[in-house]
Amino acid sequence: MIRKIDHIAIAVQNLESALETFMNVLGCAPGDITIEEVPSEKVRVAFIPVGDTKIELLQPLSDDSPISKFLQKNGDGMHHIALQTDNIEEETARLASVNLSTLGAPKEGAGGKRIVFLHPKETNRVLLEFTQKHS
Ligand code: CO
């Protein structure tokens, strides 16, 4: 089952400057922020809590990161919406049953969570991520 919006992700060229901006917008303290590198996606990620959801800032770690390609094409901006699921395998199978496809199989993302992306061509050009809540 889909539970909630887990996070909304924004692609940025400069994580430090974007963090400062969004911390100012949201009025939150440095202690609220988590920053990590996700080698599987070649990104540095910052999570800023917003109520019971988060804003995720994504900065590429290399030129062949998917986020680098996005930034070259679009510049900074909204990248994806992540939906929290109880069981990512079940939800992926449910998608297949309604003829929606994922970009590969679920894999490890930020925070060690299991994630999978849906094909944006099938969802009105909005990139959606399913993420599984830690059990
Ligand atoms: Co995400």
Short mmCIF file of N, CA, C and O and ligand atoms in Angstrom, two decimals:
data_model
loop_
_atom_site.label_atom_id
_atom_site.label_comp_id
_atom_site.label_asym_id
_atom_site.label_seq_id
_atom_site.Cartn_x
_atom_site.Cartn_y
_atom_site.Cartn_z
N MET A 1 0.84 -1.20 0.00
CA MET A 1 0.00 0.00 0.00
C MET A 1 0.88 1.25 0.00
O MET A 1 1.95 1.27 0.61
N ILE A 2 0.42 2.29 -0.69
CA ILE A 2 1.12 3.58 -0.67
C ILE A 2 0.66 4.33 0.58
O ILE A 2 -0.54 4.47 0.80
N ARG A 3 1.60 4.82 1.36
CA ARG A 3 1.26 5.45 2.65
C ARG A 3 1.24 6.97 2.61
O ARG A 3 0.41 7.60 3.25
N LYS A 4 2.23 7.55 1.94
CA LYS A 4 2.31 9.02 1.94
C LYS A 4 3.39 9.47 0.96
O LYS A 4 4.10 8.63 0.40
N ILE A 5 3.51 10.78 0.79
CA ILE A 5 4.65 11.30 0.04
C ILE A 5 5.85 11.26 0.98
O ILE A 5 5.86 11.91 2.03
N ASP A 6 6.84 10.45 0.61
CA ASP A 6 8.04 10.31 1.46
C ASP A 6 8.93 11.54 1.32
O ASP A 6 9.45 12.05 2.30
N HIS A 7 9.14 11.96 0.07
CA HIS A 7 9.91 13.18 -0.15
C HIS A 7 9.65 13.73 -1.55
O HIS A 7 9.15 13.03 -2.42
N ILE A 8 9.99 15.00 -1.70
CA ILE A 8 9.99 15.66 -3.01
C ILE A 8 11.44 16.04 -3.28
O ILE A 8 12.08 16.64 -2.42
N ALA A 9 11.94 15.64 -4.46
CA ALA A 9 13.37 15.80 -4.73
C ALA A 9 13.63 16.92 -5.74
O ALA A 9 12.91 17.07 -6.72
N ILE A 10 14.69 17.67 -5.46
CA ILE A 10 15.09 18.79 -6.30
C ILE A 10 16.55 18.57 -6.70
O ILE A 10 17.40 18.27 -5.84
N ALA A 11 16.82 18.66 -7.99
CA ALA A 11 18.20 18.52 -8.49
C ALA A 11 18.89 19.87 -8.41
O ALA A 11 18.30 20.89 -8.80
N VAL A 12 20.11 19.89 -7.89
CA VAL A 12 20.85 21.15 -7.72
C VAL A 12 22.31 20.98 -8.14
O VAL A 12 22.89 19.91 -8.02
N GLN A 13 22.89 22.09 -8.62
CA GLN A 13 24.31 22.07 -8.99
C GLN A 13 25.18 22.19 -7.74
O GLN A 13 26.26 21.64 -7.68
N ASN A 14 24.69 22.97 -6.76
CA ASN A 14 25.50 23.28 -5.58
C ASN A 14 24.69 22.99 -4.32
O ASN A 14 23.77 23.72 -3.97
N LEU A 15 25.02 21.87 -3.67
CA LEU A 15 24.23 21.41 -2.52
C LEU A 15 24.28 22.40 -1.36
O LEU A 15 23.26 22.66 -0.73
N GLU A 16 25.49 22.95 -1.08
CA GLU A 16 25.63 23.85 0.06
C GLU A 16 24.74 25.09 -0.10
O GLU A 16 24.04 25.49 0.83
N SER A 17 24.77 25.67 -1.29
CA SER A 17 24.00 26.89 -1.49
C SER A 17 22.49 26.59 -1.50
O SER A 17 21.69 27.34 -0.95
N ALA A 18 22.11 25.44 -2.09
CA ALA A 18 20.68 25.07 -2.09
C ALA A 18 20.20 24.76 -0.67
O ALA A 18 19.09 25.13 -0.29
N LEU A 19 21.08 24.12 0.12
CA LEU A 19 20.72 23.81 1.51
C LEU A 19 20.43 25.09 2.29
O LEU A 19 19.45 25.18 3.02
N GLU A 20 21.33 26.06 2.10
CA GLU A 20 21.14 27.33 2.80
C GLU A 20 19.80 27.95 2.42
O GLU A 20 19.04 28.40 3.27
N THR A 21 19.51 27.95 1.11
CA THR A 21 18.24 28.52 0.64
C THR A 21 17.05 27.81 1.27
O THR A 21 16.15 28.45 1.83
N PHE A 22 17.04 26.46 1.21
CA PHE A 22 15.86 25.74 1.67
C PHE A 22 15.75 25.74 3.20
O PHE A 22 14.65 25.73 3.74
N MET A 23 16.90 25.80 3.90
CA MET A 23 16.83 25.94 5.35
C MET A 23 16.25 27.29 5.72
O MET A 23 15.47 27.40 6.68
N ASN A 24 16.58 28.31 4.95
CA ASN A 24 15.99 29.64 5.18
C ASN A 24 14.50 29.63 4.89
O ASN A 24 13.71 30.18 5.64
N VAL A 25 14.11 28.98 3.78
CA VAL A 25 12.69 28.92 3.42
C VAL A 25 11.91 28.23 4.53
O VAL A 25 10.83 28.68 4.94
N LEU A 26 12.45 27.11 5.02
CA LEU A 26 11.71 26.27 5.96
C LEU A 26 11.97 26.64 7.42
O LEU A 26 11.27 26.17 8.32
N GLY A 27 12.97 27.48 7.66
CA GLY A 27 13.27 27.90 9.02
C GLY A 27 13.75 26.76 9.89
O GLY A 27 13.34 26.64 11.04
N CYS A 28 14.60 25.88 9.33
CA CYS A 28 15.07 24.76 10.15
C CYS A 28 16.55 24.89 10.48
O CYS A 28 17.29 25.67 9.86
N ALA A 29 16.99 24.13 11.48
CA ALA A 29 18.34 24.21 12.01
C ALA A 29 19.24 23.16 11.35
O ALA A 29 18.75 22.14 10.88
N PRO A 30 20.58 23.42 11.34
CA PRO A 30 21.52 22.45 10.75
C PRO A 30 21.37 21.04 11.33
O PRO A 30 21.55 20.05 10.61
N GLY A 31 21.00 20.95 12.62
CA GLY A 31 20.83 19.64 13.27
C GLY A 31 19.71 18.81 12.70
O GLY A 31 19.64 17.60 12.92
N ASP A 32 18.78 19.44 11.95
CA ASP A 32 17.64 18.72 11.37
C ASP A 32 18.02 18.01 10.07
O ASP A 32 17.28 17.17 9.56
N ILE A 33 19.17 18.40 9.49
CA ILE A 33 19.54 17.97 8.14
C ILE A 33 20.37 16.69 8.17
O ILE A 33 21.23 16.54 9.03
N THR A 34 20.11 15.79 7.24
CA THR A 34 21.04 14.67 7.05
C THR A 34 21.62 14.76 5.64
O THR A 34 20.90 15.05 4.68
N ILE A 35 22.94 14.53 5.54
CA ILE A 35 23.62 14.55 4.23
C ILE A 35 24.35 13.22 4.06
O ILE A 35 24.97 12.73 5.00
N GLU A 36 24.24 12.64 2.88
CA GLU A 36 24.98 11.39 2.62
C GLU A 36 25.28 11.26 1.13
O GLU A 36 24.69 11.96 0.30
N GLU A 37 26.22 10.35 0.84
CA GLU A 37 26.50 10.04 -0.56
C GLU A 37 25.85 8.70 -0.89
O GLU A 37 25.87 7.79 -0.07
N VAL A 38 25.24 8.62 -2.09
CA VAL A 38 24.63 7.37 -2.53
C VAL A 38 25.38 6.91 -3.78
O VAL A 38 25.10 7.38 -4.89
N PRO A 39 26.36 6.01 -3.61
CA PRO A 39 27.21 5.60 -4.73
C PRO A 39 26.42 4.99 -5.88
O PRO A 39 26.75 5.22 -7.04
N SER A 40 25.34 4.24 -5.58
CA SER A 40 24.57 3.58 -6.64
C SER A 40 23.96 4.60 -7.60
O SER A 40 23.75 4.30 -8.77
N GLU A 41 23.67 5.82 -7.11
CA GLU A 41 23.07 6.85 -7.96
C GLU A 41 24.06 7.96 -8.31
O GLU A 41 23.70 8.92 -8.99
N LYS A 42 25.30 7.85 -7.79
CA LYS A 42 26.34 8.86 -8.02
C LYS A 42 25.84 10.27 -7.64
O LYS A 42 25.97 11.22 -8.42
N VAL A 43 25.27 10.35 -6.45
CA VAL A 43 24.77 11.64 -5.95
C VAL A 43 25.13 11.86 -4.50
O VAL A 43 25.36 10.90 -3.75
N ARG A 44 25.18 13.12 -4.13
CA ARG A 44 25.18 13.55 -2.73
C ARG A 44 23.79 14.04 -2.45
O ARG A 44 23.19 14.76 -3.25
N VAL A 45 23.26 13.64 -1.30
CA VAL A 45 21.85 13.89 -0.99
C VAL A 45 21.73 14.57 0.37
O VAL A 45 22.38 14.17 1.32
N ALA A 46 20.89 15.60 0.44
CA ALA A 46 20.54 16.19 1.73
C ALA A 46 19.04 16.05 1.92
O ALA A 46 18.27 16.28 0.98
N PHE A 47 18.63 15.64 3.11
CA PHE A 47 17.21 15.58 3.44
C PHE A 47 16.88 16.66 4.46
O PHE A 47 17.54 16.77 5.49
N ILE A 48 15.85 17.43 4.14
CA ILE A 48 15.37 18.47 5.05
C ILE A 48 13.95 18.08 5.46
O ILE A 48 13.08 17.93 4.60
N PRO A 49 13.70 17.87 6.76
CA PRO A 49 12.36 17.47 7.17
C PRO A 49 11.35 18.60 7.00
O PRO A 49 11.66 19.77 7.24
N VAL A 50 10.16 18.23 6.53
CA VAL A 50 9.03 19.17 6.41
C VAL A 50 7.81 18.43 6.97
O VAL A 50 7.25 17.59 6.28
N GLY A 51 7.44 18.70 8.21
CA GLY A 51 6.37 17.93 8.84
C GLY A 51 6.76 16.46 8.84
O GLY A 51 7.86 16.12 9.24
N ASP A 52 5.87 15.58 8.34
CA ASP A 52 6.25 14.16 8.31
C ASP A 52 6.71 13.72 6.92
O ASP A 52 6.71 12.56 6.59
N THR A 53 7.08 14.72 6.09
CA THR A 53 7.70 14.38 4.82
C THR A 53 9.04 15.13 4.72
O THR A 53 9.50 15.67 5.73
N LYS A 54 9.68 15.12 3.56
CA LYS A 54 11.00 15.72 3.44
C LYS A 54 11.19 16.36 2.07
O LYS A 54 10.54 15.94 1.10
N ILE A 55 12.09 17.31 2.01
CA ILE A 55 12.62 17.75 0.72
C ILE A 55 14.00 17.13 0.59
O ILE A 55 14.78 17.11 1.54
N GLU A 56 14.24 16.54 -0.58
CA GLU A 56 15.53 15.91 -0.87
C GLU A 56 16.26 16.77 -1.89
O GLU A 56 15.71 17.06 -2.96
N LEU A 57 17.48 17.19 -1.58
CA LEU A 57 18.30 17.92 -2.54
C LEU A 57 19.33 16.96 -3.11
O LEU A 57 19.98 16.23 -2.35
N LEU A 58 19.46 16.93 -4.42
CA LEU A 58 20.33 15.97 -5.11
C LEU A 58 21.40 16.71 -5.89
O LEU A 58 21.09 17.51 -6.77
N GLN A 59 22.66 16.41 -5.57
CA GLN A 59 23.77 16.99 -6.33
C GLN A 59 24.58 15.83 -6.95
O GLN A 59 24.90 14.88 -6.25
N PRO A 60 24.90 15.92 -8.24
CA PRO A 60 25.66 14.82 -8.85
C PRO A 60 27.08 14.74 -8.31
O PRO A 60 27.68 15.76 -7.97
N LEU A 61 27.61 13.52 -8.22
CA LEU A 61 29.01 13.31 -7.80
C LEU A 61 29.94 13.18 -9.00
O LEU A 61 31.15 13.26 -8.86
N SER A 62 29.36 12.92 -10.17
CA SER A 62 30.20 12.79 -11.37
C SER A 62 29.37 13.14 -12.61
O SER A 62 28.15 13.22 -12.54
N ASP A 63 30.09 13.32 -13.73
CA ASP A 63 29.41 13.74 -14.97
C ASP A 63 28.50 12.67 -15.54
O ASP A 63 27.61 12.98 -16.34
N ASP A 64 28.72 11.41 -15.16
CA ASP A 64 27.86 10.35 -15.70
C ASP A 64 26.72 10.00 -14.74
O ASP A 64 26.01 9.02 -14.93
N SER A 65 26.53 10.83 -13.71
CA SER A 65 25.38 10.64 -12.82
C SER A 65 24.09 10.99 -13.58
O SER A 65 24.08 11.93 -14.37
N PRO A 66 23.00 10.27 -13.33
CA PRO A 66 21.72 10.64 -13.96
C PRO A 66 21.32 12.09 -13.65
O PRO A 66 20.69 12.75 -14.47
N ILE A 67 21.74 12.58 -12.49
CA ILE A 67 21.40 13.96 -12.10
C ILE A 67 22.20 14.97 -12.94
O ILE A 67 21.70 16.04 -13.26
N SER A 68 23.44 14.62 -13.32
CA SER A 68 24.21 15.51 -14.21
C SER A 68 23.49 15.70 -15.53
O SER A 68 23.40 16.82 -16.04
N LYS A 69 22.98 14.60 -16.06
CA LYS A 69 22.28 14.68 -17.35
C LYS A 69 21.03 15.54 -17.22
O LYS A 69 20.73 16.37 -18.08
N PHE A 70 20.32 15.37 -16.11
CA PHE A 70 19.12 16.17 -15.86
C PHE A 70 19.47 17.66 -15.79
O PHE A 70 18.82 18.50 -16.41
N LEU A 71 20.55 17.99 -15.05
CA LEU A 71 20.95 19.40 -14.88
C LEU A 71 21.41 20.01 -16.19
O LEU A 71 21.12 21.18 -16.47
N GLN A 72 22.13 19.23 -17.02
CA GLN A 72 22.57 19.74 -18.32
C GLN A 72 21.38 20.11 -19.19
O GLN A 72 21.40 21.08 -19.92
N LYS A 73 20.33 19.30 -19.08
CA LYS A 73 19.15 19.50 -19.92
C LYS A 73 18.24 20.60 -19.37
O LYS A 73 17.72 21.43 -20.11
N ASN A 74 18.04 20.61 -18.05
CA ASN A 74 16.99 21.45 -17.45
C ASN A 74 17.49 22.53 -16.49
O ASN A 74 16.74 23.42 -16.13
N GLY A 75 18.73 22.40 -16.00
CA GLY A 75 19.17 23.26 -14.90
C GLY A 75 18.55 22.78 -13.59
O GLY A 75 17.87 21.75 -13.56
N ASP A 76 18.77 23.55 -12.51
CA ASP A 76 18.21 23.19 -11.20
C ASP A 76 16.69 23.09 -11.30
O ASP A 76 16.07 23.85 -12.04
N GLY A 77 16.10 22.20 -10.53
CA GLY A 77 14.64 22.15 -10.48
C GLY A 77 14.11 20.84 -9.93
O GLY A 77 14.86 19.94 -9.56
N MET A 78 12.78 20.78 -9.89
CA MET A 78 12.06 19.60 -9.40
C MET A 78 12.48 18.35 -10.17
O MET A 78 12.50 18.37 -11.39
N HIS A 79 12.82 17.30 -9.45
CA HIS A 79 13.30 16.09 -10.11
C HIS A 79 12.34 14.91 -9.98
O HIS A 79 12.01 14.27 -10.96
N HIS A 80 11.91 14.59 -8.77
CA HIS A 80 10.95 13.50 -8.62
C HIS A 80 10.14 13.63 -7.33
O HIS A 80 10.48 14.40 -6.44
N ILE A 81 9.04 12.86 -7.29
CA ILE A 81 8.21 12.73 -6.09
C ILE A 81 8.33 11.28 -5.64
O ILE A 81 8.18 10.36 -6.46
N ALA A 82 8.62 11.07 -4.36
CA ALA A 82 8.77 9.71 -3.85
C ALA A 82 7.58 9.34 -2.97
O ALA A 82 7.16 10.12 -2.11
N LEU A 83 7.04 8.16 -3.22
CA LEU A 83 5.89 7.65 -2.47
C LEU A 83 6.33 6.50 -1.58
O LEU A 83 7.04 5.60 -2.03
N GLN A 84 5.92 6.56 -0.33
CA GLN A 84 6.33 5.52 0.62
C GLN A 84 5.39 4.32 0.56
O GLN A 84 4.16 4.48 0.61
N THR A 85 5.96 3.13 0.44
CA THR A 85 5.18 1.89 0.39
C THR A 85 5.55 1.00 1.58
O THR A 85 6.63 1.12 2.15
N ASP A 86 4.64 0.09 1.91
CA ASP A 86 4.92 -0.93 2.94
C ASP A 86 5.78 -2.04 2.36
O ASP A 86 6.58 -2.65 3.05
N ASN A 87 5.53 -2.33 1.06
CA ASN A 87 6.17 -3.50 0.45
C ASN A 87 6.43 -3.19 -1.02
O ASN A 87 5.53 -3.23 -1.85
N ILE A 88 7.66 -2.86 -1.32
CA ILE A 88 8.01 -2.37 -2.65
C ILE A 88 7.85 -3.46 -3.72
O ILE A 88 7.45 -3.17 -4.85
N GLU A 89 8.10 -4.72 -3.36
CA GLU A 89 7.93 -5.82 -4.32
C GLU A 89 6.46 -5.95 -4.71
O GLU A 89 6.12 -6.09 -5.88
N GLU A 90 5.59 -5.90 -3.70
CA GLU A 90 4.15 -6.00 -3.94
C GLU A 90 3.66 -4.85 -4.83
O GLU A 90 2.88 -5.06 -5.75
N GLU A 91 4.13 -3.65 -4.54
CA GLU A 91 3.69 -2.47 -5.30
C GLU A 91 4.24 -2.52 -6.74
O GLU A 91 3.57 -2.09 -7.67
N THR A 92 5.46 -3.02 -6.90
CA THR A 92 6.03 -3.15 -8.24
C THR A 92 5.23 -4.16 -9.06
O THR A 92 4.95 -3.94 -10.24
N ALA A 93 4.81 -5.25 -8.42
CA ALA A 93 3.99 -6.26 -9.10
C ALA A 93 2.61 -5.67 -9.45
O ALA A 93 2.08 -5.91 -10.53
N ARG A 94 2.08 -4.87 -8.54
CA ARG A 94 0.78 -4.24 -8.79
C ARG A 94 0.88 -3.29 -9.99
O ARG A 94 -0.01 -3.27 -10.85
N LEU A 95 1.98 -2.54 -10.09
CA LEU A 95 2.19 -1.65 -11.23
C LEU A 95 2.17 -2.44 -12.54
O LEU A 95 1.51 -2.04 -13.50
N ALA A 96 2.91 -3.56 -12.54
CA ALA A 96 2.98 -4.38 -13.75
C ALA A 96 1.59 -4.85 -14.15
O ALA A 96 1.26 -4.90 -15.34
N SER A 97 0.72 -5.13 -13.17
CA SER A 97 -0.62 -5.62 -13.45
C SER A 97 -1.51 -4.55 -14.07
O SER A 97 -2.54 -4.86 -14.67
N VAL A 98 -1.13 -3.27 -13.94
CA VAL A 98 -1.88 -2.20 -14.60
C VAL A 98 -1.04 -1.57 -15.73
O VAL A 98 -1.25 -0.40 -16.11
N ASN A 99 -0.09 -2.37 -16.25
CA ASN A 99 0.72 -1.98 -17.41
C ASN A 99 1.57 -0.73 -17.21
O ASN A 99 1.75 0.06 -18.12
N LEU A 100 2.07 -0.56 -15.99
CA LEU A 100 3.05 0.51 -15.74
C LEU A 100 4.39 -0.16 -15.47
O LEU A 100 4.45 -1.20 -14.82
N SER A 101 5.46 0.46 -16.00
CA SER A 101 6.75 -0.19 -15.84
C SER A 101 7.68 0.60 -14.94
O SER A 101 7.54 1.81 -14.77
N THR A 102 8.65 -0.12 -14.37
CA THR A 102 9.66 0.51 -13.53
C THR A 102 10.98 0.52 -14.29
O THR A 102 11.17 -0.24 -15.24
N LEU A 103 11.87 1.41 -13.87
CA LEU A 103 13.21 1.47 -14.45
C LEU A 103 14.08 0.49 -13.67
O LEU A 103 14.70 0.84 -12.68
N GLY A 104 14.05 -0.75 -14.07
CA GLY A 104 14.82 -1.79 -13.38
C GLY A 104 14.09 -2.30 -12.15
O GLY A 104 12.93 -1.97 -11.91
N ALA A 105 14.80 -3.08 -11.36
CA ALA A 105 14.24 -3.68 -10.15
C ALA A 105 14.55 -2.79 -8.95
O ALA A 105 15.43 -1.92 -9.03
N PRO A 106 13.84 -2.95 -7.83
CA PRO A 106 14.17 -2.18 -6.62
C PRO A 106 15.63 -2.36 -6.23
O PRO A 106 16.18 -3.45 -6.33
N LYS A 107 16.26 -1.25 -5.81
CA LYS A 107 17.67 -1.28 -5.40
C LYS A 107 17.85 -0.41 -4.17
O LYS A 107 16.90 0.23 -3.72
N GLU A 108 19.08 -0.38 -3.67
CA GLU A 108 19.34 0.39 -2.45
C GLU A 108 19.55 1.87 -2.78
O GLU A 108 20.36 2.21 -3.64
N GLY A 109 18.79 2.73 -2.08
CA GLY A 109 18.92 4.18 -2.27
C GLY A 109 19.40 4.85 -0.99
O GLY A 109 19.98 4.18 -0.13
N ALA A 110 19.15 6.16 -0.87
CA ALA A 110 19.59 6.93 0.30
C ALA A 110 19.00 6.32 1.57
O ALA A 110 17.88 5.82 1.57
N GLY A 111 19.78 6.36 2.65
CA GLY A 111 19.32 5.86 3.94
C GLY A 111 19.19 4.34 3.97
O GLY A 111 18.58 3.78 4.87
N GLY A 112 19.79 3.66 2.95
CA GLY A 112 19.70 2.20 2.89
C GLY A 112 18.30 1.69 2.57
O GLY A 112 18.01 0.51 2.69
N LYS A 113 17.41 2.61 2.16
CA LYS A 113 16.03 2.20 1.81
C LYS A 113 15.99 1.56 0.44
O LYS A 113 16.82 1.88 -0.41
N ARG A 114 15.03 0.68 0.22
CA ARG A 114 14.84 0.08 -1.10
C ARG A 114 14.01 1.06 -1.94
O ARG A 114 12.98 1.55 -1.49
N ILE A 115 14.49 1.33 -3.16
CA ILE A 115 13.79 2.28 -4.03
C ILE A 115 13.67 1.73 -5.45
O ILE A 115 14.47 0.90 -5.88
N VAL A 116 12.68 2.24 -6.17
CA VAL A 116 12.57 1.96 -7.60
C VAL A 116 11.87 3.16 -8.25
O VAL A 116 11.01 3.79 -7.62
N PHE A 117 12.28 3.48 -9.49
CA PHE A 117 11.65 4.58 -10.21
C PHE A 117 10.67 4.04 -11.25
O PHE A 117 10.90 2.96 -11.82
N LEU A 118 9.60 4.79 -11.49
CA LEU A 118 8.64 4.44 -12.54
C LEU A 118 9.06 5.14 -13.83
O LEU A 118 9.77 6.15 -13.79
N HIS A 119 8.57 4.60 -14.94
CA HIS A 119 8.92 5.21 -16.22
C HIS A 119 8.14 6.51 -16.43
O HIS A 119 6.92 6.48 -16.52
N PRO A 120 8.84 7.69 -16.48
CA PRO A 120 8.10 8.96 -16.53
C PRO A 120 7.26 9.15 -17.79
O PRO A 120 6.31 9.93 -17.78
N LYS A 121 7.60 8.43 -18.85
CA LYS A 121 6.78 8.56 -20.08
C LYS A 121 5.38 8.03 -19.86
O LYS A 121 4.45 8.37 -20.60
N GLU A 122 5.22 7.17 -18.85
CA GLU A 122 3.91 6.57 -18.58
C GLU A 122 3.15 7.29 -17.48
O GLU A 122 2.02 6.93 -17.17
N THR A 123 3.80 8.30 -16.86
CA THR A 123 3.14 9.01 -15.74
C THR A 123 3.21 10.52 -15.97
O THR A 123 3.72 11.27 -15.12
N ASN A 124 2.71 10.94 -17.15
CA ASN A 124 2.58 12.36 -17.47
C ASN A 124 3.89 13.14 -17.31
O ASN A 124 3.89 14.29 -16.89
N ARG A 125 5.02 12.44 -17.59
CA ARG A 125 6.36 13.04 -17.55
C ARG A 125 6.75 13.49 -16.14
O ARG A 125 7.61 14.36 -15.98
N VAL A 126 6.09 12.92 -15.13
CA VAL A 126 6.53 13.15 -13.75
C VAL A 126 7.29 11.91 -13.32
O VAL A 126 6.79 10.79 -13.45
N LEU A 127 8.52 12.11 -12.85
CA LEU A 127 9.30 10.98 -12.35
C LEU A 127 8.83 10.65 -10.94
O LEU A 127 8.85 11.51 -10.06
N LEU A 128 8.40 9.41 -10.76
CA LEU A 128 7.93 8.94 -9.45
C LEU A 128 8.87 7.87 -8.93
O LEU A 128 9.35 7.04 -9.70
N GLU A 129 9.11 7.90 -7.63
CA GLU A 129 9.93 6.89 -6.97
C GLU A 129 9.06 6.20 -5.94
O GLU A 129 8.27 6.85 -5.27
N PHE A 130 9.17 4.88 -5.87
CA PHE A 130 8.59 4.15 -4.74
C PHE A 130 9.71 3.87 -3.76
O PHE A 130 10.82 3.51 -4.17
N THR A 131 9.44 4.06 -2.50
CA THR A 131 10.44 3.78 -1.49
C THR A 131 9.79 2.94 -0.40
O THR A 131 8.61 3.11 -0.11
N GLN A 132 10.56 2.00 0.14
CA GLN A 132 9.98 1.15 1.17
C GLN A 132 10.42 1.61 2.54
O GLN A 132 11.60 1.80 2.81
N LYS A 133 9.42 1.80 3.39
CA LYS A 133 9.66 2.21 4.77
C LYS A 133 10.49 1.14 5.47
O LYS A 133 10.31 -0.04 5.23
N HIS A 134 11.42 1.58 6.34
CA HIS A 134 12.16 0.60 7.14
C HIS A 134 11.20 -0.22 7.98
O HIS A 134 10.31 0.34 8.60
N SER A 135 11.40 -1.54 7.97
CA SER A 135 10.46 -2.35 8.77
C SER A 135 11.06 -2.59 10.16
O SER A 135 12.21 -2.31 10.41
CO CO B 1 14.32 10.28 -3.95
#
